[in-house]
Amino acid sequence: MEENKKVLLSVENLDVVFKQNGNEFKAIDNVSFNVYEGETLALVGESGSGKTTIGRAIVRINPCTNGAIYYRGEKISGKLSHEKDREVVRKIQMIFQDPAASLNERATIEYIISEGLYNFHLYENEEDRMAKINRAIDDVGLLPEHLTRYPHEFSGGQRQRVGIARSIVMEPEFIIADEPISALDVSIRAQVLNLLKKFQRERGLTYLFIAHDLSVVRFISDRIIVLYKGRIMEVAETEELFHHPMHPYTRSLLSAIPIPDPLIEKKKKTFVYDPEKMHDYSKEEPALADIGHGHLVFGSPSEIEKYKAKRER
């Protein structure tokens, strides 16, 4: 898969350190991965694992402490020229987790969706601007009369649709979707996921999909990266990961997926990951290693040998 695919975005040895009151906290620790053109790569992990921090580092909200981020082979982390900065903002858009907090309460929906068009002057005249906005709201299932309203007049699902329309109107190549459905009702979730898939088919979009719910990730993603405390624990294609989870942290995440049958759910045992009991890294240095089948796992050399033997069995 990887040989035939073109790398769109590359994250290399990324560290993100936050400083507060003289204290340092390493949110991301030496993370490297590629995103291929046209794929959906999912970042999965519990709250606080660093998923959103990586997304925000790519769109340059969080500065990188070490390492670099490349887009189509050009470095986009660190200082950029004004022109390059504008180009990156236009091509890489982000759908934020909280639709209520990411929309300007004092602006109409028309202005919110138009803001990027205004800033980058991506329209020829007023007629062209309105045509682009109407196409965007139609694509996300909103109505023309919604344009004169304000965000507080909408439900969570409708607000998230406004957020998606605001991203797609810019005609980006790459969208970072940060938990785009976690604030929504279950019935609305499928609609929003189907919408994202539809845009991918029609526009050839590439997604970095951030989530903590593995059942959602299975539906939408081509490959999955499992993060734990700012480090990559496992990388594999979606079905490979679900059928052959190797790292104990991945197994614990999979064991936490709810089963729709209450009788089975009641008897189910959740597997708890305890790194101190499960690993001894005092003698061997752990690293991310390939165990075959495009499957990478984090572990010490002896653990990797066990994972390889288990996978081949």
Coordinates of C-alpha atoms in Angstrom, one line a residue:
M1 CA 0.0 0.0 0.0
E2 CA 2.7 2.5 1.1
E3 CA 4.8 2.0 -2.1
N4 CA 2.1 3.1 -4.5
K5 CA 0.9 6.0 -2.3
K6 CA 2.1 9.5 -2.4
V7 CA 3.0 11.1 1.0
L8 CA 1.0 14.2 1.5
L9 CA 2.1 15.1 5.1
S10 CA 5.1 13.9 7.0
V11 CA 5.6 14.3 10.8
E12 CA 9.2 13.7 11.8
N13 CA 10.5 13.2 15.4
L14 CA 7.9 15.6 16.7
D15 CA 8.2 16.9 20.3
V16 CA 5.7 19.3 21.8
V17 CA 6.6 20.7 25.3
F18 CA 4.3 23.0 27.3
K19 CA 5.8 25.2 29.9
Q20 CA 3.9 26.7 32.9
N21 CA 5.3 28.4 36.0
G22 CA 8.8 27.0 35.3
N23 CA 7.5 23.5 34.9
E24 CA 7.8 21.5 31.7
F25 CA 5.3 18.9 30.4
K26 CA 6.1 16.8 27.3
A27 CA 2.8 16.3 25.6
I28 CA 4.3 14.7 22.4
D29 CA 7.4 12.5 22.6
N30 CA 9.3 11.8 19.4
V31 CA 6.3 11.0 17.1
S32 CA 6.9 10.2 13.4
F33 CA 4.3 9.2 10.8
N34 CA 3.2 9.8 7.2
V35 CA -0.2 10.6 5.8
Y36 CA -0.9 9.4 2.3
E37 CA -2.9 11.2 -0.3
G38 CA -6.6 10.3 -0.3
E39 CA -6.5 8.2 2.9
T40 CA -8.1 8.6 6.3
L41 CA -5.5 8.2 9.0
A42 CA -7.0 7.9 12.5
L43 CA -5.2 9.0 15.7
V44 CA -6.7 7.1 18.6
G45 CA -6.0 7.2 22.4
E46 CA -7.7 8.2 25.6
S47 CA -8.1 11.8 26.7
G48 CA -4.8 13.5 27.3
S49 CA -2.8 11.1 25.0
G50 CA -1.8 14.0 22.8
K51 CA -4.1 13.5 19.8
T52 CA -5.4 17.0 19.6
T53 CA -1.9 18.5 20.3
I54 CA -0.6 16.7 17.2
G55 CA -3.5 18.1 15.1
R56 CA -2.9 21.6 16.5
A57 CA 0.8 21.4 15.8
I58 CA 0.1 20.5 12.1
V59 CA -2.1 23.6 11.7
R60 CA 0.5 25.6 13.7
I61 CA -1.6 26.5 16.7
N62 CA 0.9 24.6 18.9
P63 CA 4.6 25.3 18.1
C64 CA 6.9 22.3 17.7
T65 CA 9.6 22.1 20.3
N66 CA 11.7 19.6 18.3
G67 CA 11.3 17.8 15.0
A68 CA 9.6 19.0 11.8
I69 CA 6.4 18.7 9.8
Y70 CA 6.4 18.6 6.0
Y71 CA 3.6 19.1 3.6
R72 CA 4.2 17.9 0.0
G73 CA 7.9 17.7 0.9
E74 CA 8.1 21.3 2.1
K75 CA 8.6 22.2 5.7
I76 CA 5.6 23.9 7.3
S77 CA 6.7 24.0 10.9
G78 CA 8.6 26.9 12.4
K79 CA 8.9 30.3 10.7
L80 CA 7.2 30.6 7.3
S81 CA 7.0 33.5 4.8
H82 CA 3.6 35.3 4.7
E83 CA 2.8 33.7 1.3
K84 CA 3.7 30.1 2.5
D85 CA 1.7 30.7 5.7
R86 CA -1.4 31.6 3.7
E87 CA -1.0 28.7 1.4
V88 CA -0.8 26.2 4.3
V89 CA -3.9 27.7 6.0
R90 CA -5.9 27.4 2.8
K91 CA -4.8 23.8 2.0
I92 CA -5.0 22.4 5.6
Q93 CA -8.2 23.0 7.4
M94 CA -9.3 21.8 10.9
I95 CA -12.8 20.8 12.1
F96 CA -12.8 21.5 15.8
Q97 CA -14.2 19.2 18.5
D98 CA -16.6 21.7 20.2
P99 CA -18.8 23.3 17.5
A100 CA -20.2 25.8 20.1
A101 CA -16.8 27.1 21.1
S102 CA -15.3 27.3 17.6
L103 CA -18.0 29.4 16.1
N104 CA -18.3 33.2 16.6
E105 CA -21.6 33.7 18.5
R106 CA -21.9 37.3 17.3
A107 CA -21.6 36.4 13.6
T108 CA -24.2 35.1 11.2
I109 CA -23.7 31.7 9.6
E110 CA -23.2 33.4 6.3
Y111 CA -20.3 35.4 7.7
I112 CA -18.8 32.4 9.6
I113 CA -18.7 30.4 6.4
S114 CA -17.5 33.3 4.3
E115 CA -14.7 34.4 6.6
G116 CA -12.0 32.3 4.8
L117 CA -13.3 33.4 1.5
Y118 CA -12.9 37.1 2.6
N119 CA -9.5 36.6 4.1
F120 CA -8.0 34.8 1.1
H121 CA -10.3 36.6 -1.5
L122 CA -11.3 33.2 -3.0
Y123 CA -14.2 34.6 -5.0
E124 CA -14.5 36.7 -8.1
N125 CA -17.5 38.8 -7.1
E126 CA -20.5 38.8 -4.7
E127 CA -22.5 36.5 -6.9
D128 CA -19.6 33.9 -6.9
R129 CA -19.2 34.2 -3.1
M130 CA -22.9 33.5 -2.5
A131 CA -22.8 30.6 -5.0
K132 CA -19.9 29.0 -3.0
I133 CA -21.6 29.5 0.3
N134 CA -24.9 28.1 -1.0
R135 CA -23.1 25.1 -2.4
A136 CA -21.3 24.5 0.9
I137 CA -24.4 24.7 3.0
D138 CA -26.3 22.5 0.6
D139 CA -23.5 19.9 0.7
V140 CA -23.8 19.7 4.5
G141 CA -27.6 19.5 4.5
L142 CA -28.4 23.1 5.8
L143 CA -30.9 25.4 4.2
P144 CA -30.5 28.9 2.6
E145 CA -32.6 30.5 5.4
H146 CA -30.1 29.3 8.0
L147 CA -27.5 31.8 6.6
T148 CA -29.1 34.8 8.4
R149 CA -29.2 33.0 11.8
Y150 CA -26.6 32.9 14.6
P151 CA -24.9 29.8 16.1
H152 CA -26.9 29.7 19.3
E153 CA -30.1 29.1 17.3
F154 CA -28.8 25.7 16.2
S155 CA -28.5 22.2 17.6
G156 CA -25.0 20.6 18.2
G157 CA -25.3 18.6 15.0
Q158 CA -26.2 21.7 12.9
R159 CA -23.4 23.6 14.4
Q160 CA -20.9 20.9 13.5
R161 CA -22.3 21.0 10.0
V162 CA -21.5 24.7 9.9
G163 CA -18.0 23.9 11.0
I164 CA -17.6 21.4 8.2
A165 CA -19.1 23.9 5.7
R166 CA -16.6 26.5 6.9
S167 CA -13.7 24.0 6.2
I168 CA -14.9 22.7 2.8
V169 CA -15.7 26.2 1.3
M170 CA -11.9 26.8 1.3
E171 CA -11.5 23.8 -1.0
P172 CA -8.7 22.3 1.1
E173 CA -6.7 19.2 0.3
F174 CA -6.2 18.0 3.8
I175 CA -8.7 18.2 6.8
I176 CA -7.9 17.5 10.4
A177 CA -11.1 16.4 12.0
D178 CA -10.7 16.6 15.8
E179 CA -13.3 14.4 17.4
P180 CA -15.9 15.9 15.0
I181 CA -18.8 13.7 16.3
S182 CA -18.0 13.4 20.0
A183 CA -20.4 16.2 20.9
L184 CA -23.2 14.9 18.8
D185 CA -26.2 12.5 19.4
V186 CA -25.7 9.0 18.1
S187 CA -28.3 9.4 15.4
I188 CA -26.5 12.5 14.0
R189 CA -23.0 10.9 14.2
A190 CA -23.6 8.5 11.3
Q191 CA -24.9 11.4 9.1
V192 CA -21.7 13.5 9.8
L193 CA -19.4 10.5 9.2
N194 CA -21.2 9.7 5.9
L195 CA -20.9 13.4 5.0
L196 CA -17.1 13.3 5.5
K197 CA -16.8 10.1 3.4
K198 CA -18.9 11.7 0.7
F199 CA -16.6 14.7 0.5
Q200 CA -13.6 12.4 0.4
R201 CA -15.0 10.5 -2.6
E202 CA -16.1 13.6 -4.5
R203 CA -13.1 15.9 -3.8
G204 CA -10.3 13.5 -3.2
L205 CA -9.8 14.8 0.4
T206 CA -7.3 13.4 2.9
Y207 CA -8.2 13.3 6.6
L208 CA -6.4 13.0 9.8
F209 CA -9.3 11.8 12.0
I210 CA -8.8 12.2 15.8
A211 CA -11.0 10.1 18.0
H212 CA -11.1 8.0 21.2
D213 CA -14.0 5.8 20.0
L214 CA -12.5 2.8 18.1
S215 CA -15.9 1.6 16.7
V216 CA -16.2 5.0 14.9
V217 CA -12.6 4.8 13.7
R218 CA -13.2 1.3 12.2
F219 CA -16.0 2.7 10.0
I220 CA -14.1 5.7 8.6
S221 CA -10.3 5.1 8.6
D222 CA -7.8 3.3 6.4
R223 CA -5.0 3.2 9.0
I224 CA -4.9 3.7 12.7
I225 CA -2.2 5.2 15.0
V226 CA -2.6 4.3 18.7
L227 CA -1.2 7.0 21.0
Y228 CA -0.4 6.7 24.7
K229 CA 1.0 9.6 26.8
G230 CA 2.3 11.3 23.7
R231 CA 4.0 8.3 22.2
I232 CA 3.0 6.0 19.3
M233 CA 2.2 2.5 20.6
E234 CA 1.0 0.8 17.4
V235 CA 0.3 1.6 13.7
A236 CA -1.5 -0.7 11.3
E237 CA -4.2 -0.8 8.7
T238 CA -7.7 -0.7 10.3
E239 CA -8.7 -4.4 9.9
E240 CA -5.1 -5.6 10.7
L241 CA -5.3 -3.7 14.0
F242 CA -8.8 -5.0 14.9
H243 CA -7.9 -8.6 14.0
H244 CA -4.3 -8.6 15.4
P245 CA -3.9 -6.0 18.2
M246 CA -0.4 -6.5 19.6
H247 CA 0.4 -3.9 22.1
P248 CA -1.4 -4.4 25.5
Y249 CA -2.6 -0.7 25.4
T250 CA -4.4 -1.3 22.1
R251 CA -5.9 -4.5 23.5
S252 CA -7.2 -2.5 26.5
L253 CA -8.8 0.1 24.2
L254 CA -10.5 -2.6 22.1
S255 CA -11.8 -4.3 25.2
A256 CA -13.5 -1.1 26.3
I257 CA -15.7 -0.9 23.1
P258 CA -19.3 -1.4 24.3
I259 CA -21.1 -4.5 23.0
P260 CA -24.8 -3.8 22.0
D261 CA -25.9 -7.1 23.7
P262 CA -26.5 -6.3 27.4
L263 CA -26.0 -10.0 28.5
I264 CA -22.6 -10.2 26.8
E265 CA -21.7 -6.7 27.9
K266 CA -22.4 -7.7 31.6
K267 CA -20.1 -10.7 31.4
K268 CA -17.4 -8.9 29.5
K269 CA -14.0 -8.4 31.2
T270 CA -12.3 -5.1 30.5
F271 CA -8.5 -5.5 30.0
V272 CA -6.6 -2.8 32.0
Y273 CA -3.3 -1.6 30.8
D274 CA -0.6 -1.1 33.5
P275 CA 2.7 -0.2 31.9
E276 CA 4.7 -0.7 35.1
K277 CA 3.6 -4.3 35.5
M278 CA 3.6 -5.2 31.9
H279 CA 7.0 -3.9 30.7
D280 CA 10.5 -3.9 32.0
Y281 CA 12.5 -1.3 30.1
S282 CA 15.4 -1.1 32.6
K283 CA 17.7 -3.4 30.5
E284 CA 16.4 -2.9 27.0
E285 CA 15.5 0.3 25.2
P286 CA 12.0 0.3 23.6
A287 CA 11.3 1.6 20.1
L288 CA 8.7 1.4 17.3
A289 CA 9.5 -1.6 15.2
D290 CA 7.9 -3.3 12.1
I291 CA 6.6 -6.8 12.8
G292 CA 5.5 -7.3 9.1
H293 CA 2.1 -6.8 7.4
G294 CA 2.7 -3.0 7.6
H295 CA 2.2 -3.3 11.3
L296 CA 4.4 -1.3 13.7
V297 CA 4.5 -1.9 17.5
F298 CA 6.3 -0.1 20.3
G299 CA 8.4 -2.4 22.5
S300 CA 11.8 -3.7 23.6
P301 CA 13.7 -6.0 21.2
S302 CA 12.5 -9.1 23.2
E303 CA 8.9 -7.9 23.2
I304 CA 9.1 -7.2 19.4
E305 CA 10.3 -10.8 18.8
K306 CA 7.2 -12.1 20.8
Y307 CA 4.9 -9.8 18.8
K308 CA 6.4 -11.1 15.5
A309 CA 6.0 -14.7 16.6
K310 CA 2.4 -14.1 17.7
R311 CA 1.5 -12.3 14.5
E312 CA 2.9 -15.1 12.3
R313 CA 1.0 -17.7 14.3

